[in-house]
mmCIF file of C-alpha atoms in Angstrom:
data_model
loop_
_atom_site.group_PDB
_atom_site.id
_atom_site.type_symbol
_atom_site.label_atom_id
_atom_site.label_comp_id
_atom_site.label_asym_id
_atom_site.label_seq_id
_atom_site.Cartn_x
_atom_site.Cartn_y
_atom_site.Cartn_z
ATOM 1 C CA MET A 1 -0.154 0.188 -0.034
ATOM 2 C CA PRO A 2 1.296 3.284 -0.886
ATOM 3 C CA TRP A 3 2.763 5.740 2.089
ATOM 4 C CA SER A 4 0.390 8.487 0.679
ATOM 5 C CA ARG A 5 -2.497 6.189 1.029
ATOM 6 C CA ILE A 6 -1.485 5.379 4.880
ATOM 7 C CA ILE A 7 -0.297 8.918 5.718
ATOM 8 C CA SER A 8 -3.714 10.311 4.116
ATOM 9 C CA GLY A 9 -5.778 7.829 5.909
ATOM 10 C CA ILE A 10 -4.029 8.492 9.333
ATOM 11 C CA VAL A 11 -4.764 12.284 9.189
ATOM 12 C CA ALA A 12 -8.200 11.676 7.939
ATOM 13 C CA ILE A 13 -9.001 9.556 11.172
ATOM 14 C CA ALA A 14 -7.258 11.899 13.477
ATOM 15 C CA LEU A 15 -9.262 14.788 12.250
ATOM 16 C CA ALA A 16 -12.385 13.035 12.099
ATOM 17 C CA LEU A 17 -11.888 11.533 15.919
ATOM 18 C CA VAL A 18 -10.781 15.426 17.154
ATOM 19 C CA ALA A 19 -13.964 17.045 15.425
ATOM 20 C CA THR A 20 -16.293 14.288 16.450
ATOM 21 C CA LEU A 21 -15.007 14.601 20.479
ATOM 22 C CA LEU A 22 -15.322 18.212 20.132
ATOM 23 C CA GLY A 23 -18.927 18.022 18.843
ATOM 24 C CA GLY A 24 -21.046 20.834 18.677
ATOM 25 C CA TRP A 25 -20.261 23.668 16.099
ATOM 26 C CA TYR A 26 -16.985 21.971 15.370
ATOM 27 C CA PHE A 27 -18.369 18.983 14.468
ATOM 28 C CA THR A 28 -21.202 20.594 12.332
ATOM 29 C CA ILE A 29 -18.621 22.822 10.426
ATOM 30 C CA ALA A 30 -16.269 19.426 10.014
ATOM 31 C CA ILE A 31 -19.441 18.012 8.402
ATOM 32 C CA ALA A 32 -20.251 21.085 6.858
ATOM 33 C CA ILE A 33 -16.996 20.981 4.825
ATOM 34 C CA VAL A 34 -17.088 17.412 3.835
ATOM 35 C CA VAL A 35 -20.904 17.887 2.210
ATOM 36 C CA PHE A 36 -19.876 20.971 0.597
ATOM 37 C CA LEU A 37 -16.655 19.049 -1.130
ATOM 38 C CA GLY A 38 -18.809 15.836 -1.434
ATOM 39 C CA GLN A 39 -21.584 17.646 -3.362
ATOM 40 C CA GLU A 40 -18.833 19.497 -5.589
ATOM 41 C CA GLU A 41 -17.728 15.578 -6.591
ATOM 42 C CA TYR A 42 -21.212 14.443 -7.151
ATOM 43 C CA PHE A 43 -22.252 17.203 -9.242
ATOM 44 C CA ASN A 44 -19.060 16.758 -11.384
ATOM 45 C CA LEU A 45 -20.220 13.150 -12.118
ATOM 46 C CA VAL A 46 -23.450 14.277 -13.049
ATOM 47 C CA ARG A 47 -22.145 17.156 -15.515
ATOM 48 C CA ALA A 48 -20.223 14.143 -16.820
ATOM 49 C CA ARG A 49 -23.521 12.621 -18.141
ATOM 50 C CA GLY A 50 -24.539 15.765 -19.738
ATOM 51 C CA ILE A 51 -26.708 17.162 -17.171
ATOM 52 C CA VAL A 52 -27.270 20.442 -15.686
ATOM 53 C CA PRO A 53 -28.027 20.157 -12.102
ATOM 54 C CA ALA A 54 -28.956 23.377 -9.758
ATOM 55 C CA ALA A 55 -25.536 22.809 -8.030
ATOM 56 C CA LYS A 56 -24.954 26.190 -6.131
ATOM 57 C CA THR A 57 -28.649 26.289 -4.877
ATOM 58 C CA THR A 58 -28.550 22.718 -4.130
ATOM 59 C CA MET A 59 -25.162 23.330 -1.936
ATOM 60 C CA PHE A 60 -26.529 26.341 -0.379
ATOM 61 C CA VAL A 61 -29.859 24.838 1.232
ATOM 62 C CA SER A 62 -27.950 21.607 2.046
ATOM 63 C CA GLN A 63 -25.484 23.861 4.274
ATOM 64 C CA ALA A 64 -28.539 25.610 5.818
ATOM 65 C CA LEU A 65 -29.757 22.243 6.584
ATOM 66 C CA LEU A 66 -26.727 21.278 8.390
ATOM 67 C CA VAL A 67 -26.881 24.756 10.309
ATOM 68 C CA ILE A 68 -30.251 24.365 11.406
ATOM 69 C CA CYS A 69 -29.748 20.586 12.471
ATOM 70 C CA ASN A 70 -27.469 21.868 14.948
ATOM 71 C CA LEU A 71 -30.148 24.404 16.302
ATOM 72 C CA ASN A 72 -33.340 22.643 16.211
ATOM 73 C CA GLN A 73 -33.765 19.116 14.732
ATOM 74 C CA THR A 74 -37.288 19.231 14.700
ATOM 75 C CA LEU A 75 -37.053 22.285 12.423
ATOM 76 C CA ALA A 76 -34.362 20.813 10.292
ATOM 77 C CA ASP A 77 -37.127 18.153 8.878
ATOM 78 C CA ALA A 78 -38.789 20.514 7.396
ATOM 79 C CA ILE A 79 -35.972 21.888 5.282
ATOM 80 C CA MET A 80 -36.115 18.851 2.738
ATOM 81 C CA PRO A 81 -39.491 19.746 1.320
ATOM 82 C CA ILE A 82 -38.700 23.368 1.526
ATOM 83 C CA ALA A 83 -35.399 22.912 -0.177
ATOM 84 C CA GLY A 84 -36.746 20.558 -2.694
ATOM 85 C CA THR A 85 -39.129 22.985 -3.763
ATOM 86 C CA LEU A 86 -36.837 25.725 -3.980
ATOM 87 C CA ILE A 87 -34.539 23.619 -6.232
ATOM 88 C CA CYS A 88 -37.326 23.270 -8.653
ATOM 89 C CA PHE A 89 -38.391 26.812 -8.805
ATOM 90 C CA TYR A 90 -34.794 27.603 -9.537
ATOM 91 C CA LEU A 91 -34.780 25.159 -12.516
ATOM 92 C CA LEU A 92 -38.189 26.149 -13.587
ATOM 93 C CA PHE A 93 -37.094 29.844 -14.154
ATOM 94 C CA GLN A 94 -33.610 29.156 -16.007
ATOM 95 C CA PRO A 95 -33.077 30.457 -19.686
ATOM 96 C CA LYS A 96 -32.963 26.639 -20.928
ATOM 97 C CA MET A 97 -35.807 24.365 -20.234
ATOM 98 C CA ALA A 98 -34.781 21.886 -17.167
ATOM 99 C CA THR A 99 -35.313 18.552 -17.889
ATOM 100 C CA ILE A 100 -36.375 15.556 -15.815
ATOM 101 C CA ALA A 101 -32.464 14.462 -15.563
ATOM 102 C CA ASP A 102 -31.621 17.877 -14.264
ATOM 103 C CA ILE A 103 -34.370 17.955 -11.521
ATOM 104 C CA SER A 104 -33.932 14.541 -10.376
ATOM 105 C CA ALA A 105 -30.224 14.814 -10.184
ATOM 106 C CA SER A 106 -30.570 18.057 -7.993
ATOM 107 C CA ILE A 107 -33.015 16.317 -5.669
ATOM 108 C CA MET A 108 -30.636 13.367 -5.413
ATOM 109 C CA GLY A 109 -27.711 15.707 -4.817
ATOM 110 C CA LEU A 110 -29.779 17.414 -1.661
ATOM 111 C CA PHE A 111 -30.871 13.794 -0.583
ATOM 112 C CA TYR A 112 -27.921 11.768 -1.017
ATOM 113 C CA VAL A 113 -25.182 14.261 0.124
ATOM 114 C CA GLY A 114 -26.845 16.888 2.305
ATOM 115 C CA TYR A 115 -29.750 15.662 4.018
ATOM 116 C CA LEU A 116 -28.311 11.824 4.733
ATOM 117 C CA SER A 117 -25.097 13.196 6.128
ATOM 118 C CA SER A 118 -27.027 15.742 8.053
ATOM 119 C CA TYR A 119 -27.842 12.685 10.418
ATOM 120 C CA TRP A 120 -24.036 12.566 11.573
ATOM 121 C CA VAL A 121 -24.920 16.525 13.427
ATOM 122 C CA ARG A 122 -28.265 14.940 14.681
ATOM 123 C CA LEU A 123 -26.412 11.787 15.954
ATOM 124 C CA ARG A 124 -23.457 13.517 17.612
ATOM 125 C CA THR A 125 -25.890 16.106 19.268
ATOM 126 C CA LEU A 126 -27.787 13.271 21.256
ATOM 127 C CA GLY A 127 -27.481 14.272 24.822
ATOM 128 C CA SER A 128 -24.435 16.681 24.441
ATOM 129 C CA LEU A 129 -25.973 19.933 25.474
ATOM 130 C CA ALA A 130 -25.672 19.014 29.278
ATOM 131 C CA HIS A 131 -22.075 17.901 28.756
ATOM 132 C CA SER A 132 -20.771 20.929 26.959
ATOM 133 C CA ASN A 133 -17.719 22.591 28.398
ATOM 134 C CA LEU A 134 -16.137 24.919 25.446
ATOM 135 C CA PRO A 135 -17.474 27.676 23.534
ATOM 136 C CA PHE A 136 -19.907 26.908 20.726
ATOM 137 C CA GLY A 137 -21.407 23.615 22.356
ATOM 138 C CA GLY A 138 -18.025 22.250 22.499
ATOM 139 C CA TYR A 139 -16.800 19.082 24.732
ATOM 140 C CA TRP A 140 -13.444 18.195 25.887
ATOM 141 C CA PRO A 141 -12.969 15.417 28.573
ATOM 142 C CA THR A 142 -11.474 16.932 32.009
ATOM 143 C CA ASP A 143 -9.989 13.983 33.036
ATOM 144 C CA TRP A 144 -7.934 11.430 30.556
ATOM 145 C CA THR A 145 -6.587 9.306 33.030
ATOM 146 C CA ASN A 146 -9.471 6.754 33.299
ATOM 147 C CA ILE A 147 -11.593 7.846 30.305
ATOM 148 C CA LEU A 148 -11.248 4.492 28.431
ATOM 149 C CA GLN A 149 -12.345 2.697 31.652
ATOM 150 C CA GLU A 150 -15.859 1.244 31.463
ATOM 151 C CA LYS A 151 -17.015 3.192 34.485
ATOM 152 C CA SER A 152 -16.102 6.251 32.665
ATOM 153 C CA PHE A 153 -18.060 6.046 29.589
ATOM 154 C CA ALA A 154 -21.146 6.821 31.426
ATOM 155 C CA SER A 155 -20.128 10.531 31.896
ATOM 156 C CA LEU A 156 -19.441 10.849 28.040
ATOM 157 C CA PRO A 157 -21.882 12.613 25.936
ATOM 158 C CA GLN A 158 -24.076 9.820 24.501
ATOM 159 C CA GLY A 159 -23.958 11.381 21.004
ATOM 160 C CA LEU A 160 -20.096 11.107 21.347
ATOM 161 C CA THR A 161 -19.570 7.265 22.256
ATOM 162 C CA LEU A 162 -22.537 6.199 19.890
ATOM 163 C CA THR A 163 -20.909 8.264 16.918
ATOM 164 C CA VAL A 164 -17.414 6.959 17.654
ATOM 165 C CA LEU A 165 -19.095 3.270 18.021
ATOM 166 C CA THR A 166 -20.424 3.825 14.467
ATOM 167 C CA PHE A 167 -17.199 4.889 13.003
ATOM 168 C CA LEU A 168 -15.356 2.140 14.589
ATOM 169 C CA CYS A 169 -17.978 -0.449 13.148
ATOM 170 C CA ILE A 170 -17.655 1.119 9.722
ATOM 171 C CA TRP A 171 -13.929 1.136 10.241
ATOM 172 C CA ALA A 172 -13.946 -2.401 10.938
ATOM 173 C CA ALA A 173 -16.339 -3.335 7.937
ATOM 174 C CA ASP A 174 -14.036 -1.732 5.417
ATOM 175 C CA ILE A 175 -10.890 -3.281 6.695
ATOM 176 C CA GLY A 176 -12.269 -6.816 7.113
ATOM 177 C CA ALA A 177 -13.904 -6.648 3.720
ATOM 178 C CA TYR A 178 -10.570 -5.353 2.253
ATOM 179 C CA VAL A 179 -8.358 -8.076 3.687
ATOM 180 C CA ILE A 180 -10.430 -11.295 3.544
ATOM 181 C CA GLY A 181 -11.636 -10.154 -0.065
ATOM 182 C CA LYS A 182 -7.877 -9.029 -1.393
ATOM 183 C CA PHE A 183 -6.400 -12.742 0.055
ATOM 184 C CA PHE A 184 -9.419 -15.257 0.369
ATOM 185 C CA GLY A 185 -12.185 -13.620 -1.673
ATOM 186 C CA LYS A 186 -13.109 -15.887 -5.071
ATOM 187 C CA THR A 187 -16.917 -14.978 -5.478
ATOM 188 C CA PRO A 188 -17.664 -11.744 -7.083
ATOM 189 C CA LEU A 189 -20.272 -9.761 -5.184
ATOM 190 C CA SER A 190 -21.797 -7.230 -8.017
ATOM 191 C CA ASP A 191 -20.872 -6.184 -11.410
ATOM 192 C CA ILE A 192 -21.086 -2.648 -10.004
ATOM 193 C CA SER A 193 -17.783 -3.361 -8.234
ATOM 194 C CA PRO A 194 -15.795 -6.056 -9.699
ATOM 195 C CA LYS A 195 -13.259 -6.141 -7.201
ATOM 196 C CA LYS A 196 -15.920 -6.747 -4.063
ATOM 197 C CA THR A 197 -16.356 -10.130 -3.252
ATOM 198 C CA VAL A 198 -19.035 -12.334 -1.386
ATOM 199 C CA GLU A 199 -16.550 -13.672 1.070
ATOM 200 C CA GLY A 200 -14.969 -9.903 1.776
ATOM 201 C CA ALA A 201 -18.813 -8.650 2.442
ATOM 202 C CA VAL A 202 -19.749 -11.350 4.803
ATOM 203 C CA PHE A 203 -16.330 -10.982 6.865
ATOM 204 C CA GLY A 204 -17.080 -7.481 6.885
ATOM 205 C CA ILE A 205 -20.290 -7.411 8.249
ATOM 206 C CA ALA A 206 -19.424 -9.981 10.747
ATOM 207 C CA ALA A 207 -16.341 -7.807 11.964
ATOM 208 C CA SER A 208 -18.755 -4.749 12.234
ATOM 209 C CA ILE A 209 -21.304 -7.230 14.677
ATOM 210 C CA VAL A 210 -18.428 -8.100 16.490
ATOM 211 C CA VAL A 211 -17.300 -4.431 17.071
ATOM 212 C CA ALA A 212 -20.907 -3.658 17.699
ATOM 213 C CA ILE A 213 -21.423 -6.306 20.456
ATOM 214 C CA ALA A 214 -18.398 -5.167 22.580
ATOM 215 C CA GLY A 215 -19.614 -1.451 22.088
ATOM 216 C CA ALA A 216 -22.894 -2.237 23.196
ATOM 217 C CA TYR A 217 -21.322 -4.257 26.400
ATOM 218 C CA TYR A 218 -18.908 -1.395 27.574
ATOM 219 C CA LEU A 219 -21.820 1.279 27.079
ATOM 220 C CA HIS A 220 -24.487 -0.645 28.977
ATOM 221 C CA LEU A 221 -26.680 -0.489 26.024
ATOM 222 C CA PRO A 222 -30.014 -2.874 26.895
ATOM 223 C CA GLN A 223 -29.761 -6.408 25.671
ATOM 224 C CA PHE A 224 -26.390 -5.906 24.805
ATOM 225 C CA LEU A 225 -25.762 -8.884 22.566
ATOM 226 C CA PHE A 226 -29.133 -8.455 20.757
ATOM 227 C CA THR A 227 -28.475 -5.083 20.516
ATOM 228 C CA GLY A 228 -25.049 -5.332 19.183
ATOM 229 C CA VAL A 229 -25.891 -8.084 16.674
ATOM 230 C CA ALA A 230 -28.645 -5.624 15.448
ATOM 231 C CA LEU A 231 -26.616 -2.594 15.358
ATOM 232 C CA GLY A 232 -23.430 -4.430 13.829
ATOM 233 C CA LEU A 233 -25.753 -5.993 10.975
ATOM 234 C CA LEU A 234 -27.307 -2.737 10.153
ATOM 235 C CA ILE A 235 -24.027 -0.792 9.877
ATOM 236 C CA GLY A 236 -22.375 -3.493 8.010
ATOM 237 C CA ILE A 237 -24.794 -3.512 5.468
ATOM 238 C CA ALA A 238 -25.286 0.397 5.434
ATOM 239 C CA SER A 239 -21.687 0.757 4.824
ATOM 240 C CA LEU A 240 -21.544 -1.607 2.214
ATOM 241 C CA LEU A 241 -24.838 -0.309 0.227
ATOM 242 C CA GLY A 242 -23.107 3.159 0.446
ATOM 243 C CA ASP A 243 -19.870 1.727 -1.316
ATOM 244 C CA LEU A 244 -21.750 -0.107 -4.149
ATOM 245 C CA THR A 245 -24.056 3.290 -4.512
ATOM 246 C CA GLU A 246 -21.212 5.316 -5.038
ATOM 247 C CA SER A 247 -19.286 2.819 -7.454
ATOM 248 C CA MET A 248 -22.535 2.718 -9.334
ATOM 249 C CA LEU A 249 -22.113 6.579 -9.895
ATOM 250 C CA LYS A 250 -18.808 6.196 -10.854
ATOM 251 C CA ARG A 251 -19.497 3.954 -13.452
ATOM 252 C CA ASP A 252 -22.207 5.355 -14.855
ATOM 253 C CA ALA A 253 -20.065 8.528 -15.045
ATOM 254 C CA GLY A 254 -17.311 6.857 -16.397
ATOM 255 C CA VAL A 255 -14.495 7.746 -13.925
ATOM 256 C CA LYS A 256 -12.286 5.378 -11.743
ATOM 257 C CA ASP A 257 -12.573 7.743 -8.420
ATOM 258 C CA SER A 258 -15.011 10.897 -7.711
ATOM 259 C CA GLY A 259 -11.619 13.249 -7.179
ATOM 260 C CA GLN A 260 -8.166 13.438 -6.540
ATOM 261 C CA LEU A 261 -8.544 15.493 -3.145
ATOM 262 C CA ILE A 262 -7.083 12.496 -0.957
ATOM 263 C CA PRO A 263 -3.488 11.487 -1.865
ATOM 264 C CA GLY A 264 -3.865 7.502 -2.446
ATOM 265 C CA HIS A 265 -7.795 7.359 -1.819
ATOM 266 C CA GLY A 266 -9.358 9.551 -4.511
ATOM 267 C CA GLY A 267 -11.993 12.082 -3.803
ATOM 268 C CA ILE A 268 -13.950 12.831 -0.637
ATOM 269 C CA LEU A 269 -17.020 10.480 -1.986
ATOM 270 C CA ASP A 270 -14.710 7.836 -2.157
ATOM 271 C CA ARG A 271 -13.766 7.738 1.256
ATOM 272 C CA THR A 272 -17.046 8.808 2.880
ATOM 273 C CA ASP A 273 -19.454 6.733 0.700
ATOM 274 C CA SER A 274 -19.449 4.139 3.451
ATOM 275 C CA TYR A 275 -20.977 6.567 5.876
ATOM 276 C CA ILE A 276 -23.585 8.002 3.804
ATOM 277 C CA PHE A 277 -26.478 5.645 4.525
ATOM 278 C CA THR A 278 -25.187 4.890 7.893
ATOM 279 C CA ALA A 279 -25.908 8.108 9.843
ATOM 280 C CA PRO A 280 -29.812 7.882 9.478
ATOM 281 C CA LEU A 281 -30.298 3.933 10.313
ATOM 282 C CA VAL A 282 -28.155 4.164 13.507
ATOM 283 C CA TYR A 283 -29.987 7.619 14.584
ATOM 284 C CA TYR A 284 -33.221 5.837 14.210
ATOM 285 C CA PHE A 285 -31.969 2.706 15.854
ATOM 286 C CA VAL A 286 -30.940 4.602 18.818
ATOM 287 C CA THR A 287 -33.983 7.130 19.266
ATOM 288 C CA LEU A 288 -36.925 4.685 18.028
ATOM 289 C CA LEU A 289 -35.800 0.772 18.445
ATOM 290 C CA LEU A 290 -33.415 1.027 21.279
ATOM 291 C CA PRO A 291 -36.335 2.178 23.840
ATOM 292 C CA LEU A 292 -38.327 -0.408 22.777
ATOM 293 C CA ILE A 293 -35.460 -3.118 23.227
ATOM 294 C CA ALA A 294 -34.876 -1.737 26.605
ATOM 295 C CA ASN A 295 -38.794 -2.831 27.554
ATOM 296 C CA ILE A 296 -38.468 -6.186 26.179
#
């Protein structure tokens, strides 16, 4: 593996962990930067097919959505239909008549990169307000000596622990699928991504489940074994589908990578595709299903 890929990967992970630990507006701004760069890459893929999307309007309303998610999550749910309406209005009044493809690609850019990514902000803010001890809603541990001890997890913001656990499951799924697929994979998974194998996908999902079970145990989640299996399975499958979806977009656009921003890795979408579908599923698993599991 090239050193540029290893170094840029380490730097990206370090920045992601620091932003996640800080939370508040620090995390929101980090997600906003990723969404902005990701939408630029997405719209470049779209333009490669001769489509003319409402790129600037979509990118603006996506940033507004992230800001509102940090201020009022209930209000954020109203942004998606309003933003979709604004995009349609913009395209309707262009000198050149918009096509179905123009409208669809614009709404997809809003949903796929902007709206789904906003759930990372929602997930990180869960229970975080009471723990804020920095300006702009940020958080920093006051005692590092025992932060990794099991008894200390209860003192950490819920959104922080759940976000980090989700990251760990995604990383386990990606690494597991890559290693097993590279050395032992023989059965192609899909024509969309010829290098992916069934063996790699199965092991990646299994790795996600193992990490989720360990996380559920240390976080004292209700019915930790059942919760860990369900959460790990959910994250493993969602990360795989996210990867395949981005591969499908690139194949349709006729490109190998979505961009060249990250040395050895390609573009932002190439590195974050596994995260796109994951956050909404984890958020609703925690807020809707976890309370039900607790009552079993």
